[in-house]
Coordinates of C-alpha atoms and ligand atoms in Angstrom, one line a residue:
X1 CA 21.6 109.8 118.9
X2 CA 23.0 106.7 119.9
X3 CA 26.3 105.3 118.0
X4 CA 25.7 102.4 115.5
X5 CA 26.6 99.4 116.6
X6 CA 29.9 98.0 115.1
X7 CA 29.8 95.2 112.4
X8 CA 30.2 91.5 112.7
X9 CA 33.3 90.0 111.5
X10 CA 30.4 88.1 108.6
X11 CA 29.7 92.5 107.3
X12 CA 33.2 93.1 107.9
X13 CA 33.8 90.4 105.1
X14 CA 30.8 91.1 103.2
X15 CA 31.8 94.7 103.1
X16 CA 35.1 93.8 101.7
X17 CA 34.3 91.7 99.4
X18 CA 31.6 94.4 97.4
X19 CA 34.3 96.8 97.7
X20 CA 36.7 94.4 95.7
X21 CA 33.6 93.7 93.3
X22 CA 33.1 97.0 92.5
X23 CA 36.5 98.5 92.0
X24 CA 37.1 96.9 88.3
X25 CA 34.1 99.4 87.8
X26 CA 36.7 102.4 89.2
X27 CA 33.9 102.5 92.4
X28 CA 34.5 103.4 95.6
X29 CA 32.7 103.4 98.7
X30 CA 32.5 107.0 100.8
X31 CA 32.5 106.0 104.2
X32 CA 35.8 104.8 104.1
X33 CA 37.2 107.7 103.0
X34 CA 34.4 110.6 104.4
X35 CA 36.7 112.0 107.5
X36 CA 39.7 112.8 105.3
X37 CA 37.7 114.1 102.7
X38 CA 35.8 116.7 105.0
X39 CA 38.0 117.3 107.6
X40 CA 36.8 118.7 110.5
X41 CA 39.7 121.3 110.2
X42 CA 42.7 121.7 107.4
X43 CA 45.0 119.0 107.8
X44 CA 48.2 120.8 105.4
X45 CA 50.3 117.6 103.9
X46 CA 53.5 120.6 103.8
X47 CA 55.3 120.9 107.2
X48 CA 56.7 124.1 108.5
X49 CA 60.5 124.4 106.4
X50 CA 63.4 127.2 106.7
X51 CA 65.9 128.1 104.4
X52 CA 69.3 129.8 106.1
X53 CA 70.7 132.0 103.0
X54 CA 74.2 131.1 104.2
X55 CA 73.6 127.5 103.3
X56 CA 71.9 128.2 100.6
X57 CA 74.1 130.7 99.0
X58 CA 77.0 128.2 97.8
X59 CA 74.9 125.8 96.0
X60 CA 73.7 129.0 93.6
X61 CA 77.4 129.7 93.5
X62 CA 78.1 126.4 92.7
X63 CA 75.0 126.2 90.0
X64 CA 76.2 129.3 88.2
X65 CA 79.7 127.7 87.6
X66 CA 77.8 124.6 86.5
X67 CA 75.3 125.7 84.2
X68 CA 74.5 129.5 82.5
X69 CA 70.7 131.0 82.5
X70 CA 70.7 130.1 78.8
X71 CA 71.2 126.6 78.9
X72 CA 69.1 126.2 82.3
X73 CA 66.1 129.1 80.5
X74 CA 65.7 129.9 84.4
X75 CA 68.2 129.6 87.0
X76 CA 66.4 128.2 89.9
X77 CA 66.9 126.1 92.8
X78 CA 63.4 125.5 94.1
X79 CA 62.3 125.6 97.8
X80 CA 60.7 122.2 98.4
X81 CA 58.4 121.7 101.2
X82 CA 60.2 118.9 103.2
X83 CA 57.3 117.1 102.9
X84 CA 56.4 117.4 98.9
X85 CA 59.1 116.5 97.6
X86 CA 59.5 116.3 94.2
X87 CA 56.7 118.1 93.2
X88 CA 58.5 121.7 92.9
X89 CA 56.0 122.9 95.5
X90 CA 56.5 125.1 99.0
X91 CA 53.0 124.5 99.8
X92 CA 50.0 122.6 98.0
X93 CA 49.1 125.4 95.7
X94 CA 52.4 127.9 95.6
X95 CA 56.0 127.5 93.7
X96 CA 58.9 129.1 95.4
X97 CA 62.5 129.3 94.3
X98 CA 65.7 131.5 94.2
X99 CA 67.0 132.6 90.9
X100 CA 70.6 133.7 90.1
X101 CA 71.3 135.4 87.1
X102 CA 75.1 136.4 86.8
X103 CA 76.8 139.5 85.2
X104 CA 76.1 139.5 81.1
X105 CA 73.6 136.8 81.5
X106 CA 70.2 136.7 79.6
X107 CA 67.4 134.8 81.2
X108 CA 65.7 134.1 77.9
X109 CA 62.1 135.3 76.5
X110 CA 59.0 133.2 77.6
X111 CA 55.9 133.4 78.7
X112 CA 52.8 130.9 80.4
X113 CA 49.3 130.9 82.3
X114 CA 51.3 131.2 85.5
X115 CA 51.7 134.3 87.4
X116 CA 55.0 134.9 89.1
X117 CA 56.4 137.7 91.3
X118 CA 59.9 138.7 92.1
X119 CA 61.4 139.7 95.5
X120 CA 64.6 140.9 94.9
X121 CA 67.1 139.2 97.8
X122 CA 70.6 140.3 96.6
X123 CA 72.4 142.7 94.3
X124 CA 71.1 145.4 92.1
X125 CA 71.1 146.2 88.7
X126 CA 69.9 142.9 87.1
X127 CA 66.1 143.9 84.7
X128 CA 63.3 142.0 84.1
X129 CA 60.9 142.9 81.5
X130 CA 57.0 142.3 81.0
X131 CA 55.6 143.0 77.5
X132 CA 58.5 145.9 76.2
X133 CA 59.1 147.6 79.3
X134 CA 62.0 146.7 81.6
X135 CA 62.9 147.6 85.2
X136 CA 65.8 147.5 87.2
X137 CA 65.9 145.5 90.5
X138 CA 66.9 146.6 93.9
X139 CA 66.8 144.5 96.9
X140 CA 63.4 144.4 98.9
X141 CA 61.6 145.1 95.3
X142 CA 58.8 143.3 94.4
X143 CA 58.0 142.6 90.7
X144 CA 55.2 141.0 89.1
X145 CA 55.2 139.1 85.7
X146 CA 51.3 138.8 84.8
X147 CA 50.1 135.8 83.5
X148 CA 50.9 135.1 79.9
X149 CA 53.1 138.3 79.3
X150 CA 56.4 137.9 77.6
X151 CA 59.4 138.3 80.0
X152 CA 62.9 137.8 80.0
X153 CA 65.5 138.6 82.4
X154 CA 69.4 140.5 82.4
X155 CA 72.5 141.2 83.7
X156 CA 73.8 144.1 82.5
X157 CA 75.7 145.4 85.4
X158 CA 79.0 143.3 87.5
X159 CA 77.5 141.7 90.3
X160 CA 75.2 138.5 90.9
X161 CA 71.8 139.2 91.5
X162 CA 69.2 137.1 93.3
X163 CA 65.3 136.7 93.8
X164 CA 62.7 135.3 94.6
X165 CA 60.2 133.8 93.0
X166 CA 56.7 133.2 93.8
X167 CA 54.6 131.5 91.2
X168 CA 51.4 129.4 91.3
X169 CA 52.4 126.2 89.5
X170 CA 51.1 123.8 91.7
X171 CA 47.4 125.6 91.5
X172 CA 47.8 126.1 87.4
X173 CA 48.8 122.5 87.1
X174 CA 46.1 121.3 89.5
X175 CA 43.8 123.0 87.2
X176 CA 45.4 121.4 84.2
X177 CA 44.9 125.2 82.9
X178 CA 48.8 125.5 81.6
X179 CA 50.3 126.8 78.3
X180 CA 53.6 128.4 77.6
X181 CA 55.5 129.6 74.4
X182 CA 59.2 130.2 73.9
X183 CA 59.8 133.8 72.5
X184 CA 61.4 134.0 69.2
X185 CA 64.0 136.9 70.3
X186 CA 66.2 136.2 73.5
X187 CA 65.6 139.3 74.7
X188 CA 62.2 141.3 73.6
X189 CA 63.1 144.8 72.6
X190 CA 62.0 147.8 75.1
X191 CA 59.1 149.5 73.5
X192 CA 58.3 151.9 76.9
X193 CA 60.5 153.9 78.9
X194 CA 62.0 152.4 82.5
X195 CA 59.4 153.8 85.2
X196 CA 56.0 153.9 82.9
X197 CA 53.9 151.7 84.5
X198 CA 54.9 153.3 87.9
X199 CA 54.6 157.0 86.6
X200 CA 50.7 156.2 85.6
X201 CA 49.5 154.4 88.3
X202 CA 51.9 154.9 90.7
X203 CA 50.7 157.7 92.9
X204 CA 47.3 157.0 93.7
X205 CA 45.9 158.3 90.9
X206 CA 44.8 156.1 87.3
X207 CA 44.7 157.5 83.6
X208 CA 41.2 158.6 83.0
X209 CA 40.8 156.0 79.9
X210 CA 41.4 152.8 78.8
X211 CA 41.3 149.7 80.4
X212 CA 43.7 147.7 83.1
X213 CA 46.4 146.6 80.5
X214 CA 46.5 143.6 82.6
X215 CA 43.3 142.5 83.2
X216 CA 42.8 141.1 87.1
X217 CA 46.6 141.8 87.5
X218 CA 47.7 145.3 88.7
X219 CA 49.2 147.3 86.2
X220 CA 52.2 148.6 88.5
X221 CA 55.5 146.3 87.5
X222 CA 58.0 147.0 90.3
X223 CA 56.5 148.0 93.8
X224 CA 60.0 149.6 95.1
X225 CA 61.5 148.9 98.9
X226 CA 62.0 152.4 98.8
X227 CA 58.3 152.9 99.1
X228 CA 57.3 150.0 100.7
X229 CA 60.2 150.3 103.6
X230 CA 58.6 154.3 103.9
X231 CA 55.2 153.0 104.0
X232 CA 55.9 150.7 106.9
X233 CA 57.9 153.6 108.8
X234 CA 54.9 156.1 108.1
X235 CA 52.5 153.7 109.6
X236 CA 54.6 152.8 112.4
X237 CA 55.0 156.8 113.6
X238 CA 51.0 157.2 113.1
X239 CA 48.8 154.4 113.9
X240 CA 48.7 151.4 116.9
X241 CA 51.1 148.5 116.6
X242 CA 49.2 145.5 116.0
X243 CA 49.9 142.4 118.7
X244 CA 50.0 139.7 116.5
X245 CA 51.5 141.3 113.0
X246 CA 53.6 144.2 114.2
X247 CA 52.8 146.7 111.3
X248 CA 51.9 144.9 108.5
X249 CA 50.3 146.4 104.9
X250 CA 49.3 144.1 101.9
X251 CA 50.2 145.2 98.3
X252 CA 47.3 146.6 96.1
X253 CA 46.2 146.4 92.4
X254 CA 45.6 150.5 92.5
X255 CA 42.4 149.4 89.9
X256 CA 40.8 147.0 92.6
X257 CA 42.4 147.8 95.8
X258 CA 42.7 143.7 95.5
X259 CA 45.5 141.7 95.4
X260 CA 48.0 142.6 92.9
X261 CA 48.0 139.4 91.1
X262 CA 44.6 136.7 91.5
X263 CA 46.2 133.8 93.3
X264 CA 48.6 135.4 95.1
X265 CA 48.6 138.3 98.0
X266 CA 52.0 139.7 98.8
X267 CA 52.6 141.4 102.4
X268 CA 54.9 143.2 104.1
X269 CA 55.7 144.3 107.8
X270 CA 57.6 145.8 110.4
X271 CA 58.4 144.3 113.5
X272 CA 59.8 147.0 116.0
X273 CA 62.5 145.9 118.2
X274 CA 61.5 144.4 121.1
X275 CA 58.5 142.6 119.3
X276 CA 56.8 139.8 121.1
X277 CA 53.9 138.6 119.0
X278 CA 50.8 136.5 119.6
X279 CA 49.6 133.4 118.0
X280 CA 47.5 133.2 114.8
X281 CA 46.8 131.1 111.8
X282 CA 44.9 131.2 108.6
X283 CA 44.0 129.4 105.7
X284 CA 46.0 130.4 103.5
X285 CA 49.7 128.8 103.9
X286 CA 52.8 131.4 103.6
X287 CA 56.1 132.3 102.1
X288 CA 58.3 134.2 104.2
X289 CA 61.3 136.3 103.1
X290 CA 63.6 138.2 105.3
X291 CA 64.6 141.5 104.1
X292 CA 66.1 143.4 106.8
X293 CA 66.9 142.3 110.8
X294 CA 66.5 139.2 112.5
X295 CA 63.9 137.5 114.4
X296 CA 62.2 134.3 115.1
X297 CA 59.2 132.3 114.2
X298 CA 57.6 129.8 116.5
X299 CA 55.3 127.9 114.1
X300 CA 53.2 124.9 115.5
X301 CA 50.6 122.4 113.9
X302 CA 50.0 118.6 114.2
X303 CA 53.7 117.7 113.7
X304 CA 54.3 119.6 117.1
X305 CA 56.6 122.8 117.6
X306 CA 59.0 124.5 115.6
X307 CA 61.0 127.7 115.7
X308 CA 63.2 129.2 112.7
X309 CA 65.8 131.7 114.1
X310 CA 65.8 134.4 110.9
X311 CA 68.1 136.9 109.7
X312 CA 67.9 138.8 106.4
X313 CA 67.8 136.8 103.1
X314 CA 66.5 133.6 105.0
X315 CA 63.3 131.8 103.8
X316 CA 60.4 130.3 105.7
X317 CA 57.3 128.5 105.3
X318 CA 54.0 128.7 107.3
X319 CA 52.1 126.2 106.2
X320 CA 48.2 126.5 106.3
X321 CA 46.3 126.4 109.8
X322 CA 50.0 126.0 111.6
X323 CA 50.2 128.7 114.0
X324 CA 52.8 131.5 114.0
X325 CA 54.6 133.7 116.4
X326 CA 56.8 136.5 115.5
X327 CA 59.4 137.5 117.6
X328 CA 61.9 140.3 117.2
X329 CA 64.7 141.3 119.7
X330 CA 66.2 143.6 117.4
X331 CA 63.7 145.2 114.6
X332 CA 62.8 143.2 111.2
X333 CA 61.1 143.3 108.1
X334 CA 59.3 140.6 106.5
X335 CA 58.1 140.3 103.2
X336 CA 55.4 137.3 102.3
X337 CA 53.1 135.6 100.1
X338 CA 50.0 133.4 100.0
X339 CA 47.1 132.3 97.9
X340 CA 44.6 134.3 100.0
X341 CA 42.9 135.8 97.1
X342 CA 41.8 132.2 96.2
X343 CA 40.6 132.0 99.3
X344 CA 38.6 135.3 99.5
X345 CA 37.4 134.1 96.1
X346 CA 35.6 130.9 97.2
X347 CA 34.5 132.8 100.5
X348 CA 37.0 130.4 102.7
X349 CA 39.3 132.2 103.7
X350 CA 39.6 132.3 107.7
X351 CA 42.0 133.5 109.9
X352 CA 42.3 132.9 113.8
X353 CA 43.4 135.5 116.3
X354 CA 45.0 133.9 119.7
X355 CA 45.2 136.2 122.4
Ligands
GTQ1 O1 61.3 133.5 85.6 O2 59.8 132.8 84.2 O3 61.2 130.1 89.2 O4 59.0 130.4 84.3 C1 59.9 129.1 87.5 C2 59.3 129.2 86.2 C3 60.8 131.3 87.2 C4 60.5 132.7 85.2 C5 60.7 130.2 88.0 C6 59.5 130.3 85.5 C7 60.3 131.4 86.0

């Protein structure tokens, strides 16, 4: 086929002109604006970003002398992508921050059309609840808080604890599908024992009746690092390392065998010591937190190179179609999140393995 031929400087004008015509009338013409629109690949706005807990650390300190969880309803500072700024965003569709909630503190009752999960980063002994049960947080748990559940969040014990959290704001808001209430106690009163949730789906096994109390969300509140960590250690003495992930398991909705929560798909993995990983990328743009070791990432997309040197507690951001390389001298484990169920849901997700 051959190439048009280009316009004269007369169409150029022409063209011009009808496009200033029409936009009173809120028209617009596509072939200006086709190649961004369909991209030939993902073209992420978000840029790689990395968070060093020690750096970060103070200005919590320095947020819990300035303002308690009551007054603030949620003690946050938010991880901005470097390039959203101001839009409370780590990548286009998913919300990260780190919340500090000191000793006697209430985080008080809420709840909205967002789902959030919790990856406990420091201290132990702080609760969150969901709906009248509460459970205590130890580092490397994960928690979820299903969409449009009641929670509110304590310090009951004498040390600062701190989490992450993962929630898809950006994606509710984009689908102007947001509501929230303010409960009417500050803290909702415990109605099930500590554990419940875990003690009936827990072990691989469901209660013969009734429905998921959650709906598309897993009905398992706290996935422990006690199990998780034994998970990735089991797997690592009985099946092959894999070259570009190290040994890596997603978290399950024991119901589906889906992601625990509908937008978002939590992971974590093991790199073994000595750990030189290929290249990959995906879709579906990720949230890094470092719970144990140190390591590196070498992530690369259109804005060239990067690479985060990680220790425990840091944060990181892959954004979608970059590509990543884990590296480990020493041993790590990684825990992560991304909107891949979206993804799966439209039947877009893709991933690319570099060898
Ligand atoms: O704990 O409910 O980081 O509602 C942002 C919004 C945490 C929470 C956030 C929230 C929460």
């Amino acid at each position: 086929m051959n190439a048009p031929s280009s316009p004269t400087e007369h169409q150029v004008l022409q063209r011009q002109q009808l496009y200033q015509e029409m936009s009173p009338l809120n028209l617009t013409p596509l072939w200006e604006v086709l190649h961004a629109l369909v991209p030939v690949q993902p073209k992420s706005p978000c840029v790689p970003a990395y968070w060093n807990y020690d750096q970060v650390r103070p200005f919590l300190q320095r947020a819990g002398e300035l303002i308690s969880a009551e007054e603030a309803v949620r003690r946050v500072l938010i991880l901005e992508n470097p390039a959203l700024r101001g839009k409370s965003a780590i990548t286009q569709s998913l919300y990260a921050g780190l919340q500090l909630i000191l000793p006697t503190e209430v985080a008080p009752s809420h709840r909205h059309t967002q789902s959030a999960l919790r990856f406990i980063v420091e201290g132990q002994g702080a609760y969150t609840a969901v709906d009248g049960e509460r459970t205590t947080m130890r580092p490397g748990d994960f928690i979820i808080t299903p969409s449009w559940t009641w929670h509110d969040h304590g310090n009951e014990v004498n040390e600062p604890v701190v989490w992450l959290d993962g929630l898809d704001i950006p994606m509710i808001s984009f689908l102007d599908a947001g509501f929230a209430e303010n409960g009417s106690a500050k803290s909702q009163s415990v109605t099930q024992p500590e554990g419940s949730s875990f003690a009936s789906y827990g072990h691989n096994m469901a209660p013969v009746r009734g429905d998921a109390p959650f709906g598309q969300t897993s009905p398992i509140f706290n996935y422990p690092y006690e199990k998780s960590r034994e998970a990735l250690h089991q797997m690592e003495q009985h099946t092959a390392i894999d070259p570009w992930d190290g040994f890596k398991l997603r978290f399950i909705n024991p119901l589906s065998g889906g992601a625990p929560m509908p937008t978002i798909q939590p992971f974590m993995q093991r790199l073994p010591a000595g750990f030189d990983g290929k290249a990959w990328r995906q879709t579906d743009g990720a949230v890094y937190s470092v719970v144990e070791g140190k390591g590196s990432a070498h992530v690369s997309g259109p804005e060239g190179m990067v690479r985060f040197d990680f220790s425990a507690r840091d944060h990181f951001v892959v954004p979608s179609w970059h590509t990543l390389q884990l590296q480990s001298a020493t041993g790590c484990v990684l825990f992560s999140f991304s909107d891949r169920p979206v993804h799966q849901a439209l039947g877009i997700h893709r991933e690319e393995r570099i060898s």
